[in-house]
mmCIF file of C-alpha atoms in Angstrom:
data_model
loop_
_atom_site.group_PDB
_atom_site.id
_atom_site.type_symbol
_atom_site.label_atom_id
_atom_site.label_comp_id
_atom_site.label_asym_id
_atom_site.label_seq_id
_atom_site.Cartn_x
_atom_site.Cartn_y
_atom_site.Cartn_z
ATOM 1 C CA UNK A 1 5.464 -13.189 19.739
ATOM 2 C CA UNK A 2 4.331 -10.288 17.612
ATOM 3 C CA UNK A 3 2.672 -7.149 18.891
ATOM 4 C CA UNK A 4 0.511 -5.174 16.481
ATOM 5 C CA UNK A 5 -0.835 -1.674 17.064
ATOM 6 C CA UNK A 6 -3.248 -0.082 14.610
ATOM 7 C CA UNK A 7 -3.807 3.638 14.199
ATOM 8 C CA UNK A 8 -5.402 6.068 11.782
ATOM 9 C CA UNK A 9 -9.056 5.249 12.246
ATOM 10 C CA UNK A 10 -11.690 7.883 12.823
ATOM 11 C CA UNK A 11 -14.796 9.555 11.519
ATOM 12 C CA UNK A 12 -14.916 10.551 7.866
ATOM 13 C CA UNK A 13 -17.629 11.653 5.481
ATOM 14 C CA UNK A 14 -18.692 9.469 2.594
ATOM 15 C CA UNK A 15 -16.337 9.947 -0.321
ATOM 16 C CA UNK A 16 -13.417 10.723 1.956
ATOM 17 C CA UNK A 17 -10.196 8.853 2.595
ATOM 18 C CA UNK A 18 -8.309 7.401 5.519
ATOM 19 C CA UNK A 19 -4.961 5.680 5.846
ATOM 20 C CA UNK A 20 -4.651 3.046 8.518
ATOM 21 C CA UNK A 21 -1.263 2.064 9.896
ATOM 22 C CA UNK A 22 -0.191 -1.007 11.800
ATOM 23 C CA UNK A 23 3.110 -1.023 13.644
ATOM 24 C CA UNK A 24 4.633 -4.400 14.433
ATOM 25 C CA UNK A 25 7.213 -5.413 17.000
ATOM 26 C CA UNK A 26 8.614 -8.549 18.535
ATOM 27 C CA UNK A 27 9.544 -10.585 15.465
ATOM 28 C CA UNK A 28 11.298 -9.962 12.180
ATOM 29 C CA UNK A 29 8.656 -8.048 10.273
ATOM 30 C CA UNK A 30 9.939 -9.021 6.856
ATOM 31 C CA UNK A 31 9.225 -12.683 7.663
ATOM 32 C CA UNK A 32 5.512 -11.972 8.069
ATOM 33 C CA UNK A 33 2.677 -11.687 5.610
ATOM 34 C CA UNK A 34 0.363 -8.938 6.801
ATOM 35 C CA UNK A 35 -3.377 -8.689 6.454
ATOM 36 C CA UNK A 36 -6.271 -6.389 7.208
ATOM 37 C CA UNK A 37 -9.689 -7.584 8.325
ATOM 38 C CA UNK A 38 -12.786 -5.715 9.426
ATOM 39 C CA UNK A 39 -15.794 -6.396 11.579
ATOM 40 C CA UNK A 40 -18.998 -4.412 11.317
ATOM 41 C CA UNK A 41 -21.567 -4.451 14.126
ATOM 42 C CA UNK A 42 -23.454 -7.725 14.201
ATOM 43 C CA UNK A 43 -21.316 -9.292 11.476
ATOM 44 C CA UNK A 44 -18.426 -11.698 11.294
ATOM 45 C CA UNK A 45 -14.875 -10.501 10.871
ATOM 46 C CA UNK A 46 -14.071 -10.500 7.180
ATOM 47 C CA UNK A 47 -10.974 -10.382 5.037
ATOM 48 C CA UNK A 48 -10.052 -7.066 3.437
ATOM 49 C CA UNK A 49 -6.511 -7.306 2.043
ATOM 50 C CA UNK A 50 -3.170 -9.058 2.452
ATOM 51 C CA UNK A 51 0.399 -8.371 1.377
ATOM 52 C CA UNK A 52 3.288 -10.799 1.195
ATOM 53 C CA UNK A 53 6.574 -10.557 3.036
ATOM 54 C CA UNK A 54 8.428 -8.559 0.433
ATOM 55 C CA UNK A 55 5.516 -6.361 -0.542
ATOM 56 C CA UNK A 56 5.404 -7.343 -4.198
ATOM 57 C CA UNK A 57 2.224 -9.405 -4.068
ATOM 58 C CA UNK A 58 -1.199 -8.467 -2.746
ATOM 59 C CA UNK A 59 -4.736 -9.773 -2.652
ATOM 60 C CA UNK A 60 -8.016 -7.982 -1.958
ATOM 61 C CA UNK A 61 -11.599 -8.758 -1.189
ATOM 62 C CA UNK A 62 -13.714 -8.045 -4.250
ATOM 63 C CA UNK A 63 -15.672 -5.435 -2.323
ATOM 64 C CA UNK A 64 -12.616 -3.205 -1.837
ATOM 65 C CA UNK A 65 -10.654 -3.708 -5.049
ATOM 66 C CA UNK A 66 -9.837 -0.421 -6.812
ATOM 67 C CA UNK A 67 -10.785 1.428 -3.650
ATOM 68 C CA UNK A 68 -8.334 0.203 -0.975
ATOM 69 C CA UNK A 69 -4.567 -0.286 -1.259
ATOM 70 C CA UNK A 70 -2.374 -2.279 1.094
ATOM 71 C CA UNK A 71 1.340 -1.528 1.324
ATOM 72 C CA UNK A 72 4.230 -2.020 3.717
ATOM 73 C CA UNK A 73 7.540 -0.522 4.742
ATOM 74 C CA UNK A 74 9.737 -3.242 6.147
ATOM 75 C CA UNK A 75 12.315 -0.725 7.311
ATOM 76 C CA UNK A 76 9.630 0.806 9.548
ATOM 77 C CA UNK A 77 7.926 -2.461 10.544
ATOM 78 C CA UNK A 78 4.669 -0.973 9.355
ATOM 79 C CA UNK A 79 1.826 -1.991 7.069
ATOM 80 C CA UNK A 80 -0.726 0.459 5.695
ATOM 81 C CA UNK A 81 -4.234 0.393 4.316
ATOM 82 C CA UNK A 82 -5.138 3.350 2.154
ATOM 83 C CA UNK A 83 -8.905 3.635 1.868
ATOM 84 C CA UNK A 84 -10.429 5.932 -0.728
ATOM 85 C CA UNK A 85 -13.969 6.807 -1.745
ATOM 86 C CA UNK A 86 -15.283 5.522 1.534
ATOM 87 C CA UNK A 87 -18.919 4.578 1.969
ATOM 88 C CA UNK A 88 -21.067 4.137 5.098
ATOM 89 C CA UNK A 89 -20.958 0.372 4.573
ATOM 90 C CA UNK A 90 -17.205 0.508 5.188
ATOM 91 C CA UNK A 91 -17.908 1.386 8.796
ATOM 92 C CA UNK A 92 -16.270 -1.258 10.972
ATOM 93 C CA UNK A 93 -13.459 -2.000 13.345
ATOM 94 C CA UNK A 94 -10.396 -2.687 11.218
ATOM 95 C CA UNK A 95 -7.861 -5.222 12.443
ATOM 96 C CA UNK A 96 -4.288 -5.802 11.431
ATOM 97 C CA UNK A 97 -3.024 -9.388 11.469
ATOM 98 C CA UNK A 98 0.303 -11.137 10.927
ATOM 99 C CA UNK A 99 0.953 -14.519 9.370
ATOM 100 C CA UNK A 100 4.115 -16.621 9.338
ATOM 101 C CA UNK A 101 2.963 -18.392 6.203
ATOM 102 C CA UNK A 102 4.570 -17.642 2.886
ATOM 103 C CA UNK A 103 1.152 -17.527 1.250
ATOM 104 C CA UNK A 104 -1.501 -14.772 1.119
ATOM 105 C CA UNK A 105 -4.158 -16.116 3.463
ATOM 106 C CA UNK A 106 -7.725 -14.850 3.262
ATOM 107 C CA UNK A 107 -8.935 -16.873 6.245
ATOM 108 C CA UNK A 108 -8.688 -15.852 9.874
ATOM 109 C CA UNK A 109 -7.025 -19.108 10.810
ATOM 110 C CA UNK A 110 -4.059 -18.227 8.629
ATOM 111 C CA UNK A 111 -3.024 -15.509 11.078
ATOM 112 C CA UNK A 112 -1.451 -16.053 14.443
ATOM 113 C CA UNK A 113 -1.255 -12.494 15.644
ATOM 114 C CA UNK A 114 -3.852 -9.735 15.825
ATOM 115 C CA UNK A 115 -4.017 -6.124 16.810
ATOM 116 C CA UNK A 116 -6.779 -4.663 18.936
ATOM 117 C CA UNK A 117 -8.417 -2.847 16.051
ATOM 118 C CA UNK A 118 -9.170 0.705 15.073
ATOM 119 C CA UNK A 119 -12.642 2.102 14.507
ATOM 120 C CA UNK A 120 -13.546 3.536 11.121
ATOM 121 C CA UNK A 121 -16.857 5.332 10.870
ATOM 122 C CA UNK A 122 -18.112 6.708 7.562
ATOM 123 C CA UNK A 123 -20.999 9.131 7.757
ATOM 124 C CA UNK A 124 -23.467 9.674 4.928
#
């Protein structure tokens, strides 16, 4: 089992930045690929970014490339999502997810563990 707890969400003005954190426990963190997803009101949960086990490979949704950065600290069992130049359309609940696969999954089914989410609200 893996427990994931997100933090760092909140209210920010357009153009601002936030850094989300996700702390993992219960399984060897370095054996897990870690992803971020988001779900806006009335929409499906969508892929945002993923990082591999060692942290040297990442993948992003086209909509967040050059704006968001995913990183991890295996010594702290934590994955981060740095979000810059935020826009109102980035408003959503952001979820951290863990995958035992060695790949970089973009689909929800590739993840076996999920956090409860953290709300990000970007005001115009």
